[in-house]
Tab-separated table of N, CA and C in Angstrom:
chain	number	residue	atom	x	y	z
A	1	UNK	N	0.849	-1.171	0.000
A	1	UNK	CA	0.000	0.000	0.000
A	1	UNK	C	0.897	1.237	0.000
A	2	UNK	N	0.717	2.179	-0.621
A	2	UNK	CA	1.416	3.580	-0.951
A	2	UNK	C	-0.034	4.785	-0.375
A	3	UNK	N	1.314	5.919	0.013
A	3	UNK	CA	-0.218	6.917	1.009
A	3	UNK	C	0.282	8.215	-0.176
A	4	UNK	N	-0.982	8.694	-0.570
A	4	UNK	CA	-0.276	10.134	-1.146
A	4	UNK	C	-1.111	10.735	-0.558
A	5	UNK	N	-1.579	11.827	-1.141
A	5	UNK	CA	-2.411	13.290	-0.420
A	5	UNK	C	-3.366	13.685	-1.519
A	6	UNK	N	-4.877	14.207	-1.102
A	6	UNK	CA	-5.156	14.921	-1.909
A	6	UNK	C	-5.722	16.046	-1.586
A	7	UNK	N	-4.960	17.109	-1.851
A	7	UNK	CA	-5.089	18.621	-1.341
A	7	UNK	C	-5.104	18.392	0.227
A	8	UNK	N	-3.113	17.565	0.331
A	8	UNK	CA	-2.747	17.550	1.882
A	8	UNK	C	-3.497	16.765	2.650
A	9	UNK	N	-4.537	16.024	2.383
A	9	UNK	CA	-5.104	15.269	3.166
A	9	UNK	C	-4.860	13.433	2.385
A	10	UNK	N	-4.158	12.672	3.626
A	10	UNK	CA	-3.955	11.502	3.277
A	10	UNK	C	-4.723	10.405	2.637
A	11	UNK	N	-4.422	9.625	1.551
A	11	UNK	CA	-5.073	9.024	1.283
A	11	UNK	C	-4.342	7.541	0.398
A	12	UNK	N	-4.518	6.458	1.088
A	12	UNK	CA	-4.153	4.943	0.613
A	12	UNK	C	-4.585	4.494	-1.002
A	13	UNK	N	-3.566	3.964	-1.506
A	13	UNK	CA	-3.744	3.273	-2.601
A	13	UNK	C	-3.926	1.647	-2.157
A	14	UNK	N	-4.663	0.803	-3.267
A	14	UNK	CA	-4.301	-0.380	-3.149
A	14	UNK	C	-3.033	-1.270	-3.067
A	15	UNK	N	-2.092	-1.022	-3.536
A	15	UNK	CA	-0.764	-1.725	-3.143
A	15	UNK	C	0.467	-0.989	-3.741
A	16	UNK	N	1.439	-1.492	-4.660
A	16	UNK	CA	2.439	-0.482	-5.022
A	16	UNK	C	2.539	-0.779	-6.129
A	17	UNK	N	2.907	0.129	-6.975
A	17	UNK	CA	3.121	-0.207	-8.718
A	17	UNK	C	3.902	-1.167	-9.084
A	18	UNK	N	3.868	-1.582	-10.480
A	18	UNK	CA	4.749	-2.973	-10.393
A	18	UNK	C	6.410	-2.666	-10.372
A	19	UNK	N	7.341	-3.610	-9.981
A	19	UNK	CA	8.804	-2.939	-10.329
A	19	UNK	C	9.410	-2.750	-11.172
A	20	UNK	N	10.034	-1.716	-11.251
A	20	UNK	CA	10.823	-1.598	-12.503
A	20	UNK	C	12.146	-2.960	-12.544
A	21	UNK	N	11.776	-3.343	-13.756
A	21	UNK	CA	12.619	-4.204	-14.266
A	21	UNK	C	12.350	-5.822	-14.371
A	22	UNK	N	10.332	-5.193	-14.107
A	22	UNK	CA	9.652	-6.969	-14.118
A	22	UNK	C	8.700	-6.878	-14.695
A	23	UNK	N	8.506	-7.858	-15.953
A	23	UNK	CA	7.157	-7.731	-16.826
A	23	UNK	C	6.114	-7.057	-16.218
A	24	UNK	N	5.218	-5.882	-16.838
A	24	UNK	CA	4.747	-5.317	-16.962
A	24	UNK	C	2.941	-6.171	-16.818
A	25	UNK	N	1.922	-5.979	-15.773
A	25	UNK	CA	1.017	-6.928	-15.908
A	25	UNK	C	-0.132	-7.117	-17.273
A	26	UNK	N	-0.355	-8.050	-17.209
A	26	UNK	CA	-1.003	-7.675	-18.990
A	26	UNK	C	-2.518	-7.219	-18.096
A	27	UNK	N	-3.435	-6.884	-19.288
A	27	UNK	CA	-4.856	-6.046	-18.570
A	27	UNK	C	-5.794	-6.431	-19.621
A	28	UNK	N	-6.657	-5.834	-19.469
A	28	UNK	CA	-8.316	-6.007	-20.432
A	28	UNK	C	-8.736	-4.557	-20.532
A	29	UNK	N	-8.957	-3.381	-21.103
A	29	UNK	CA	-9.135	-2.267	-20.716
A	29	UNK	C	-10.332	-1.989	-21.853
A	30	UNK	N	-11.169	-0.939	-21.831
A	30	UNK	CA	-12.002	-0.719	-22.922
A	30	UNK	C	-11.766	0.238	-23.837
A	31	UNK	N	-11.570	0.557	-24.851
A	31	UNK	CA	-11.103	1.837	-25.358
A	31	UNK	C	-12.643	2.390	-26.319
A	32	UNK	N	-12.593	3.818	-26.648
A	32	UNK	CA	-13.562	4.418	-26.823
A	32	UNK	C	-14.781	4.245	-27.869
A	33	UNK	N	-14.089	2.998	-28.433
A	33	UNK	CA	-14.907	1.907	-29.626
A	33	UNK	C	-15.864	1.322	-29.021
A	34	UNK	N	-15.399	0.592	-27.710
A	34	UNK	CA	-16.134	-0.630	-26.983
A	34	UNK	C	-15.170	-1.709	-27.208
A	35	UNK	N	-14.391	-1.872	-28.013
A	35	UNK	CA	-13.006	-3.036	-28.336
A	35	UNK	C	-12.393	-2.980	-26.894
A	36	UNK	N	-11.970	-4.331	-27.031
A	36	UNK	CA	-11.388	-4.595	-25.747
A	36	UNK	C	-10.075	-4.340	-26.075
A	37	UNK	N	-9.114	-4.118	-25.019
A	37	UNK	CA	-7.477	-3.790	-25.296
A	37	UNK	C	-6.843	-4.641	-24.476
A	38	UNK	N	-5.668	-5.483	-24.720
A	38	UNK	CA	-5.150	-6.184	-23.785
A	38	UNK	C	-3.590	-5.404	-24.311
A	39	UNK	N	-2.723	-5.806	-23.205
A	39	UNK	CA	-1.523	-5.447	-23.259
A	39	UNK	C	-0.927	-5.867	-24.398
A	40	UNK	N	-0.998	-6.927	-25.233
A	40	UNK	CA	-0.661	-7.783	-26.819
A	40	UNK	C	-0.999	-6.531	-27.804
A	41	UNK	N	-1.918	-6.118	-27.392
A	41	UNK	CA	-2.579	-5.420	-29.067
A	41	UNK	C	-0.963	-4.190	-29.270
A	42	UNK	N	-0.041	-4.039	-28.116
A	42	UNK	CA	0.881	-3.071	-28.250
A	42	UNK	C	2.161	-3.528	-28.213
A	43	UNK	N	2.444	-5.359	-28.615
A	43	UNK	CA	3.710	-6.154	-28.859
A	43	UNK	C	4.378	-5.150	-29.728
A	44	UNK	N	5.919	-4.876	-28.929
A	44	UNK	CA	6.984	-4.194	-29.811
A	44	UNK	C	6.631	-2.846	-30.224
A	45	UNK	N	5.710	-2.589	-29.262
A	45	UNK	CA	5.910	-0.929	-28.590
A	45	UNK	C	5.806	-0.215	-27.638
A	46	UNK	N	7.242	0.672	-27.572
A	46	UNK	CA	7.123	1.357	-26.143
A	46	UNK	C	6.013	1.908	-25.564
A	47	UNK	N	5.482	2.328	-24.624
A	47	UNK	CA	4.454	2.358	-23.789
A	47	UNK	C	4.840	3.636	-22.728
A	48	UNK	N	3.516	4.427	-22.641
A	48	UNK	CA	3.489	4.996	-21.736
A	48	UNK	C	2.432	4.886	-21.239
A	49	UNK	N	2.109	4.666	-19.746
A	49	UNK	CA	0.820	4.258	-19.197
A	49	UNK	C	0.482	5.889	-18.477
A	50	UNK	N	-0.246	6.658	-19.081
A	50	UNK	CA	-0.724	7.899	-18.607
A	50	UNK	C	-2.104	7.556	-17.548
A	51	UNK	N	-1.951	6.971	-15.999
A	51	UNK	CA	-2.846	6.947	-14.890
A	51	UNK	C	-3.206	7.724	-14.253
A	52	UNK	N	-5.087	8.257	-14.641
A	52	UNK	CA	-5.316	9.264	-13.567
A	52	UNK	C	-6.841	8.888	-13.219
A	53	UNK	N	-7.066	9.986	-12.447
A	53	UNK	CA	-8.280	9.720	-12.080
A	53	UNK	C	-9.787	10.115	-12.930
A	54	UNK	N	-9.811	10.994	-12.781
A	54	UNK	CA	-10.433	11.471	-13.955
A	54	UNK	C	-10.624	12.373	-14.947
A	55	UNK	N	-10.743	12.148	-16.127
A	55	UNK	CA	-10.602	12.825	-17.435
A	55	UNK	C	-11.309	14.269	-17.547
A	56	UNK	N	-12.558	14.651	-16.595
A	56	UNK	CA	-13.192	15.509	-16.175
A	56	UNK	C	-12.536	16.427	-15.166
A	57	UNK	N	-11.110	16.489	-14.768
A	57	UNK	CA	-10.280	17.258	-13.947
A	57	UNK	C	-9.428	18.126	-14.275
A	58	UNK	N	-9.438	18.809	-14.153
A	58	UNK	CA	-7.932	19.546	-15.251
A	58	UNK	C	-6.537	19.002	-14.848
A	59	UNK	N	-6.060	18.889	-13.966
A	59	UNK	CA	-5.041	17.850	-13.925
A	59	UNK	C	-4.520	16.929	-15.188
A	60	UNK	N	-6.049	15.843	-14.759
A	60	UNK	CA	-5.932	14.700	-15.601
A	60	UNK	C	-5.789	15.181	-17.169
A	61	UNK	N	-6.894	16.549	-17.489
A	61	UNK	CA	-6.784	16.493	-19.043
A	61	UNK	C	-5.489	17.180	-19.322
A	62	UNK	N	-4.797	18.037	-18.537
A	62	UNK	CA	-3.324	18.569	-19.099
A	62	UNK	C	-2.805	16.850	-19.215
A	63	UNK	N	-2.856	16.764	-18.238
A	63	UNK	CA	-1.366	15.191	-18.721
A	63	UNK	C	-1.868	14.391	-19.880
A	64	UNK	N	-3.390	14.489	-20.721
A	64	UNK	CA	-3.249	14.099	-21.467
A	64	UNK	C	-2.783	15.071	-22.696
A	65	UNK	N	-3.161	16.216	-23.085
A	65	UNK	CA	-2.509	17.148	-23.189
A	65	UNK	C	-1.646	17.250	-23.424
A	66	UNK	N	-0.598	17.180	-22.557
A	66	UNK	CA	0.734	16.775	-22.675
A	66	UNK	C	1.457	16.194	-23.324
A	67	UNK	N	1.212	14.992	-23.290
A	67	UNK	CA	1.353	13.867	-23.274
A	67	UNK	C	1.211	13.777	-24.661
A	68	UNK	N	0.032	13.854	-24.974
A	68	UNK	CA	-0.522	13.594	-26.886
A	68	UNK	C	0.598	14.355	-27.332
A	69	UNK	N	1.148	15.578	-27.281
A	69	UNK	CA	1.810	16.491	-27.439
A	69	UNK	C	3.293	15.838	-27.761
A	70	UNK	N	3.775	15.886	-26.276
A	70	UNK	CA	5.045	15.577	-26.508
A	70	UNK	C	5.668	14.009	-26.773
A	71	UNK	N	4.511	12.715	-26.274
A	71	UNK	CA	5.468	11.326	-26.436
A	71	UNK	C	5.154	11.325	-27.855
A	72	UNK	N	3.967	11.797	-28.059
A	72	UNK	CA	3.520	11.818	-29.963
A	72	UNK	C	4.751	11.556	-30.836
A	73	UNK	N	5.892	12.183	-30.725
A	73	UNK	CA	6.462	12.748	-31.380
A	73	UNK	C	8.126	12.023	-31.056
A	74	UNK	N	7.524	10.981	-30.285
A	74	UNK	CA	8.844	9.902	-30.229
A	74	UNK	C	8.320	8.239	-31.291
A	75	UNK	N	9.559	7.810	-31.600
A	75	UNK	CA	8.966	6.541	-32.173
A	75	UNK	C	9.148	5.281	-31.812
A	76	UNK	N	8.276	5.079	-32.262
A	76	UNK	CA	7.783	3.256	-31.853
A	76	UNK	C	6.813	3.481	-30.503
A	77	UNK	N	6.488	4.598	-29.689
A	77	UNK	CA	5.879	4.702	-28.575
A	77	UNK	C	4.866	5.681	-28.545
A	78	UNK	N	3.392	4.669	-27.813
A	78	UNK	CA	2.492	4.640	-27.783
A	78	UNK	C	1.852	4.927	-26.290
A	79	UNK	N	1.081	6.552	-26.293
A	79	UNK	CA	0.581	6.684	-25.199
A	79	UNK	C	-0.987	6.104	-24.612
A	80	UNK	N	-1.121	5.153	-23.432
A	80	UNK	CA	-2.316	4.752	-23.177
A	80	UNK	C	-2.563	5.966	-21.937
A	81	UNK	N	-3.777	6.236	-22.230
A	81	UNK	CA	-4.494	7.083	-20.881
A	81	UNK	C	-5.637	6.326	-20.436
A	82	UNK	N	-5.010	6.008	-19.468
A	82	UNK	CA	-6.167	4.689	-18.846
A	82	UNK	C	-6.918	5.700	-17.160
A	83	UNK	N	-8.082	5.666	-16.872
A	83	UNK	CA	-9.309	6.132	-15.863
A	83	UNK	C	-10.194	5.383	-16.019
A	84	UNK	N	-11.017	5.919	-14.842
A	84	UNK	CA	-12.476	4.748	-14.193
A	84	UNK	C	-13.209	5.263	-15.676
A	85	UNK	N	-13.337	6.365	-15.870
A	85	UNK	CA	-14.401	7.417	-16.831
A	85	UNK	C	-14.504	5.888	-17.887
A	86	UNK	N	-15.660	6.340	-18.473
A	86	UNK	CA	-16.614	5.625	-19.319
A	86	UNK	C	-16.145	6.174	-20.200
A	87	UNK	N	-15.865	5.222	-21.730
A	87	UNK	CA	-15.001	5.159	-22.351
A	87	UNK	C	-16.051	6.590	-23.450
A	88	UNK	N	-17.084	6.741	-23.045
A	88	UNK	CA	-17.404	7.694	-23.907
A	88	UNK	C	-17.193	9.528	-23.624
A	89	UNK	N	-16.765	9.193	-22.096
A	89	UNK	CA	-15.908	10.505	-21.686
A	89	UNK	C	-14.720	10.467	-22.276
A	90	UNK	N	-13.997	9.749	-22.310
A	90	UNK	CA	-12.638	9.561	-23.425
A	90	UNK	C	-12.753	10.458	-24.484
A	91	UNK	N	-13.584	9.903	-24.983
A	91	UNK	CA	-14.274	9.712	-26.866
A	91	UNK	C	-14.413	11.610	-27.179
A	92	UNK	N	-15.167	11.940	-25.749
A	92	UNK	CA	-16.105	13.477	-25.982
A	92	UNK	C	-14.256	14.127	-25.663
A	93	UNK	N	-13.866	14.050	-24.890
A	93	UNK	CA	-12.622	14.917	-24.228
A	93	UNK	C	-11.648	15.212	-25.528
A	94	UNK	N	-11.465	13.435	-25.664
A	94	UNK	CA	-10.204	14.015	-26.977
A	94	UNK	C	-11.067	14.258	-28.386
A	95	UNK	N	-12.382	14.575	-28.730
A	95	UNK	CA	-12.725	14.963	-29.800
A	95	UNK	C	-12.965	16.174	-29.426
A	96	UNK	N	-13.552	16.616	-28.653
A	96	UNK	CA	-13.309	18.193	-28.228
A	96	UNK	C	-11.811	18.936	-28.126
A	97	UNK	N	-11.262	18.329	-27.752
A	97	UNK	CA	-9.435	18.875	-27.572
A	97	UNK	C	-8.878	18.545	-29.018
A	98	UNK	N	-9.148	17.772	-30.128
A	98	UNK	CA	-8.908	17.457	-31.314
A	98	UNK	C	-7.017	17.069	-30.874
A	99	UNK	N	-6.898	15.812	-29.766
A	99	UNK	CA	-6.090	14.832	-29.507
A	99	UNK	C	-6.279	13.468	-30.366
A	100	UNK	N	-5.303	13.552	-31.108
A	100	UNK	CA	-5.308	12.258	-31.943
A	100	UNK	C	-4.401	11.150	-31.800
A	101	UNK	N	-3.560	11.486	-31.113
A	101	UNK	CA	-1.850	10.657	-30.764
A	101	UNK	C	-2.079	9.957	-29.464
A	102	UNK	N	-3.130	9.598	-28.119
A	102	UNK	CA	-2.874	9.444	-27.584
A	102	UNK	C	-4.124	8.229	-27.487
A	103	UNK	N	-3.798	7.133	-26.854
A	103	UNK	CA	-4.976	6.042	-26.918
A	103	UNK	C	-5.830	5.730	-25.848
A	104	UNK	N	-7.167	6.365	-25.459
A	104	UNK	CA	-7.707	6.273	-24.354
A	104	UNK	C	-8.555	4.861	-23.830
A	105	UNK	N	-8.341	4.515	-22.439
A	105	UNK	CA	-8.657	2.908	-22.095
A	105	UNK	C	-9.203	3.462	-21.188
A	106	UNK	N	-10.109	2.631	-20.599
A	106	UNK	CA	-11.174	2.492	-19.258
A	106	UNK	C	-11.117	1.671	-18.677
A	107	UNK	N	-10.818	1.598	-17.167
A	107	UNK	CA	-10.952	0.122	-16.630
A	107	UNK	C	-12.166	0.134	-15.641
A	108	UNK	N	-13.292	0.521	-16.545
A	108	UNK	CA	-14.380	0.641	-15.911
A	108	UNK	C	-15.484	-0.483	-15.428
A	109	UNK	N	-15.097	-1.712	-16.451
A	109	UNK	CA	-16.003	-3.105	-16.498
A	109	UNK	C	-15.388	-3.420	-15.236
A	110	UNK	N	-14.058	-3.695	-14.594
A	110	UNK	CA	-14.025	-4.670	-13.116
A	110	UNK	C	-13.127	-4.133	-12.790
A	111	UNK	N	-12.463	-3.114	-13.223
A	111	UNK	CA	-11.121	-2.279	-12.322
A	111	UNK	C	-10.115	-2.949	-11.821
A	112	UNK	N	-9.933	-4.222	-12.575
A	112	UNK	CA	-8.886	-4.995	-12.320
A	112	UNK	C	-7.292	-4.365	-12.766
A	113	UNK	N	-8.093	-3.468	-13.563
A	113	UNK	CA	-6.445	-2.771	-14.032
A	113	UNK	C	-5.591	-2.396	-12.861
A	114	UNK	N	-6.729	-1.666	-12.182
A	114	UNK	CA	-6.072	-0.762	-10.878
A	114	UNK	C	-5.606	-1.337	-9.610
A	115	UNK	N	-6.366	-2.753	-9.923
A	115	UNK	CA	-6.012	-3.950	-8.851
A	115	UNK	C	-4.827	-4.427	-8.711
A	116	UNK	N	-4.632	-4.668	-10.502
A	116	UNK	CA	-3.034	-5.678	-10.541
A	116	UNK	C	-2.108	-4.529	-10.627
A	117	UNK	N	-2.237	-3.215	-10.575
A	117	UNK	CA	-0.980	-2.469	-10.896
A	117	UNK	C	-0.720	-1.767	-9.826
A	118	UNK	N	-1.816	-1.859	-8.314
A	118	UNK	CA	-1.843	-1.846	-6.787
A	118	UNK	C	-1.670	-0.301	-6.562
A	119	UNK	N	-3.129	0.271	-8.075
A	119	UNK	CA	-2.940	1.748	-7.572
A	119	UNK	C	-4.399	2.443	-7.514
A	120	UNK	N	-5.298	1.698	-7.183
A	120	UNK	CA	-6.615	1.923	-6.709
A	120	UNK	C	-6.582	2.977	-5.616
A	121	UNK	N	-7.118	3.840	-5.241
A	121	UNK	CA	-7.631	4.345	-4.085
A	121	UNK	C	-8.239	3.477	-2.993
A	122	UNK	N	-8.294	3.324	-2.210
A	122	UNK	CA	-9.081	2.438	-1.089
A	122	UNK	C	-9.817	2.868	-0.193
A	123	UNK	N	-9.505	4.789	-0.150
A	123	UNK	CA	-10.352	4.997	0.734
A	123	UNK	C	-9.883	6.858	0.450
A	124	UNK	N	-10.456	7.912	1.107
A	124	UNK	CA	-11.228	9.023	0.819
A	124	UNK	C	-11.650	9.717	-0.208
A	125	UNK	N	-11.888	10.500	-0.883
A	125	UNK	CA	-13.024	11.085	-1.443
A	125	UNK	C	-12.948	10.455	-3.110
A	126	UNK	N	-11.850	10.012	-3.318
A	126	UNK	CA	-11.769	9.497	-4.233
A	126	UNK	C	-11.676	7.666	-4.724
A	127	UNK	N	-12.051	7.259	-3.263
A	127	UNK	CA	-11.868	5.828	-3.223
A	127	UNK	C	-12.493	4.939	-4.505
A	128	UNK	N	-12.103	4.117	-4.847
A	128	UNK	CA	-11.931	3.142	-6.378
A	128	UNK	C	-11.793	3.584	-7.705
A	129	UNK	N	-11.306	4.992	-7.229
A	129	UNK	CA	-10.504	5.661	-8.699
A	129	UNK	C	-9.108	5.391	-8.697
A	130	UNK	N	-8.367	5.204	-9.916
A	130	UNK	CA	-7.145	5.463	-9.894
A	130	UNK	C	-6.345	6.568	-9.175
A	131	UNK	N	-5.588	6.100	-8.616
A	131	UNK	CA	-4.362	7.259	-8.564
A	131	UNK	C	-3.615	7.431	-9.901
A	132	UNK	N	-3.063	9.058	-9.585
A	132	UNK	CA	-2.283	9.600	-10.453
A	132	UNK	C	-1.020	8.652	-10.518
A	133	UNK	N	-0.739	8.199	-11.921
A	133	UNK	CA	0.668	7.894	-12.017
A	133	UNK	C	1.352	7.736	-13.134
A	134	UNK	N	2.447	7.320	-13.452
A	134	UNK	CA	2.927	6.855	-14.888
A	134	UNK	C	3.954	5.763	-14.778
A	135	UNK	N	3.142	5.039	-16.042
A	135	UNK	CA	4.433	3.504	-15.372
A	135	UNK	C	4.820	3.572	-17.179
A	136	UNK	N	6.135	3.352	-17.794
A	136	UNK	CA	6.680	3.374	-19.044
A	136	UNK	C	7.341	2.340	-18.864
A	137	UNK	N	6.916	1.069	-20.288
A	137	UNK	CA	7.308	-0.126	-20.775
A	137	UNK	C	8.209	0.580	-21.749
A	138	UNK	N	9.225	-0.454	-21.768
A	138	UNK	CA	10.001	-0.768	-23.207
A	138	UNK	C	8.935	-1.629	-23.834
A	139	UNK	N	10.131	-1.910	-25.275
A	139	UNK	CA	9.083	-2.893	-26.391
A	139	UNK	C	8.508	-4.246	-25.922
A	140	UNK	N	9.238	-4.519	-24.742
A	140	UNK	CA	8.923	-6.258	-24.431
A	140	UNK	C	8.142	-5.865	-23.108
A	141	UNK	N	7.928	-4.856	-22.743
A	141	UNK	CA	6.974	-4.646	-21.794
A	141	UNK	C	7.418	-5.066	-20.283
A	142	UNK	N	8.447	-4.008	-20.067
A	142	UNK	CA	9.133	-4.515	-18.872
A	142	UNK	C	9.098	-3.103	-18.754
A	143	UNK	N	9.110	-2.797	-17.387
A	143	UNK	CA	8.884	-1.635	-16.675
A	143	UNK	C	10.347	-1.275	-16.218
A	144	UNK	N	10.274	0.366	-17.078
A	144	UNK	CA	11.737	1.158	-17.069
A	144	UNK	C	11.481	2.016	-16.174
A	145	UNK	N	10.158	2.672	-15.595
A	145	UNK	CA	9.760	4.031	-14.908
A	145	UNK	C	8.579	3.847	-14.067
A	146	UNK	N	8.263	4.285	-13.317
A	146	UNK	CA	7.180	4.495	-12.194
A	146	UNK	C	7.130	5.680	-12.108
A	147	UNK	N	6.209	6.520	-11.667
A	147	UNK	CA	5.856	7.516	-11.041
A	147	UNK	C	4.548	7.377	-10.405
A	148	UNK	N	4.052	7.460	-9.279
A	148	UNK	CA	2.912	7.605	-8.378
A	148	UNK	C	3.310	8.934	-7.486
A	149	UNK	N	2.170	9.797	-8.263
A	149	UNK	CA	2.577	11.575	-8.112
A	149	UNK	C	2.198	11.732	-6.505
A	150	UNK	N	2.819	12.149	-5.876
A	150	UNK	CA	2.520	11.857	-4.292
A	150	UNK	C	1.542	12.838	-4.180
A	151	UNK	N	1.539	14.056	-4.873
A	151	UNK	CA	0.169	15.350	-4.319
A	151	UNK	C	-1.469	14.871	-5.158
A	152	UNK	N	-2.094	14.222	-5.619
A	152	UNK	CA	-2.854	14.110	-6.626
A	152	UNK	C	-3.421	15.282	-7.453
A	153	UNK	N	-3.107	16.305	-6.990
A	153	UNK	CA	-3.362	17.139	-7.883
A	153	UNK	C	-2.664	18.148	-8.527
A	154	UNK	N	-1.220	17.465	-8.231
A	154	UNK	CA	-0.213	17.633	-9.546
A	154	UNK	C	0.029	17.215	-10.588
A	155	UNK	N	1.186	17.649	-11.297
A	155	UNK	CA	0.705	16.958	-12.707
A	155	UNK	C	1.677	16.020	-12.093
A	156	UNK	N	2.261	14.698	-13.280
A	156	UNK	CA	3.523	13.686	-13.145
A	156	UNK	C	4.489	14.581	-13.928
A	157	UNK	N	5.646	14.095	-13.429
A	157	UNK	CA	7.216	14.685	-14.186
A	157	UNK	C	7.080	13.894	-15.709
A	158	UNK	N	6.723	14.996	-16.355
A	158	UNK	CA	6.574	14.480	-17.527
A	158	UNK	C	7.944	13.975	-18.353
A	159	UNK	N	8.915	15.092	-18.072
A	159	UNK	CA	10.366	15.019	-18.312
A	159	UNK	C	10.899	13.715	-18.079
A	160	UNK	N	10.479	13.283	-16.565
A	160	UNK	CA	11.408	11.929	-16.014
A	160	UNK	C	10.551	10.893	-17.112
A	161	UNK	N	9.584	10.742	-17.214
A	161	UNK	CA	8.917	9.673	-18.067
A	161	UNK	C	9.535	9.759	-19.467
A	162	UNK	N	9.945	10.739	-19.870
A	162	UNK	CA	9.954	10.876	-21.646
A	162	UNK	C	11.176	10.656	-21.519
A	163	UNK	N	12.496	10.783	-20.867
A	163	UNK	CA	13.550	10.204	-20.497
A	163	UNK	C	13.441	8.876	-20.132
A	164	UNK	N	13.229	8.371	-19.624
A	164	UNK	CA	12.863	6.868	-19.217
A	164	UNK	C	12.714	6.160	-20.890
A	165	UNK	N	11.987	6.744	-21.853
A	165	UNK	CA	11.660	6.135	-22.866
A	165	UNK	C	13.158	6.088	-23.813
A	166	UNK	N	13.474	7.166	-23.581
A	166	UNK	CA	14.740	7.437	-24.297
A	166	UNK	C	16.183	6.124	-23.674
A	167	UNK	N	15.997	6.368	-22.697
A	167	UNK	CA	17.302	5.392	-22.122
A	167	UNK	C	17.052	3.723	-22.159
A	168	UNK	N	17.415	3.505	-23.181
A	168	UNK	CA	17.949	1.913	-23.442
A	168	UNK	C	18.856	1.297	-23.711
């Protein structure tokens, strides 16, 4: 279990992100089609796992924002923005923001995503949402980076992640 804050007041995750330098857990996620996504559909590409809570926050939509922006523009790597939000909040956010580079997932059917990657909330105001974080695979899907943003309503070091992708 990991404790961060939100707006200074404590609050528990479900367990701790996976480690860097151990396969990466595979998932089931929904993306804004209704297609299911498993970790395979992205064999032999880098990965950035953009984790937040919700897409309706400004937080969350800068880091996608961001994100579409700047990993866009690296190659072979592919940004997922995975939240509880219903994959048709996805759908409305990045067609309103006219974000095309970045691939939005939901782990809204059983939230197992947030289970196996031990970054659920468990308890205050935001309990069985994701926490803020960023976990970056290489091509074989082994975990080079973590971040679990300790304030939740900061953004993640976007820098340390896009470095992480770079160093192999």
């Amino acid at each position: 279990m990991a404790t961060v804050t939100l707006k200074g007041n404590p609050i528990n995750t479900s367990g701790s992100l996976p480690a860097i330098g151990t396969k990466a857990p595979d998932f089931l996620l929904t993306a804004t089609d209704l297609s299911t996504h498993s970790l395979s559909n992205y064999k032999g590409s880098k990965l950035v796992l953009n984790i937040f809570p919700s897409i309706d926050t400004g937080t969350c939509a800068q880091s996608v924002r961001t994100f579409n922006q700047e990993a866009s523009e690296l190659e072979n790597t592919k940004v997922l923005c995975i939240s509880h939000d219903l994959p048709f909040a996805h759908a409305r956010f990045c067609g309103a923001e006219g974000l095309e580079d970045v691939i939005s997932l939901s782990d809204y059917k059983d939230g197992r995503f947030g289970k196996d990657y031990g970054l659920n909330f468990i308890d205050g105001p935001l309990e069985a949402l994701h926490s803020r974080c960023v976990v970056v695979l290489d091509e074989n899907h082994t975990v080079k980076y973590t971040e679990q943003v300790s304030e939740t309503v900061d953004e993640p070091n976007y820098k340390a992640a896009l470095e992480a992708l770079l160093d192999e």
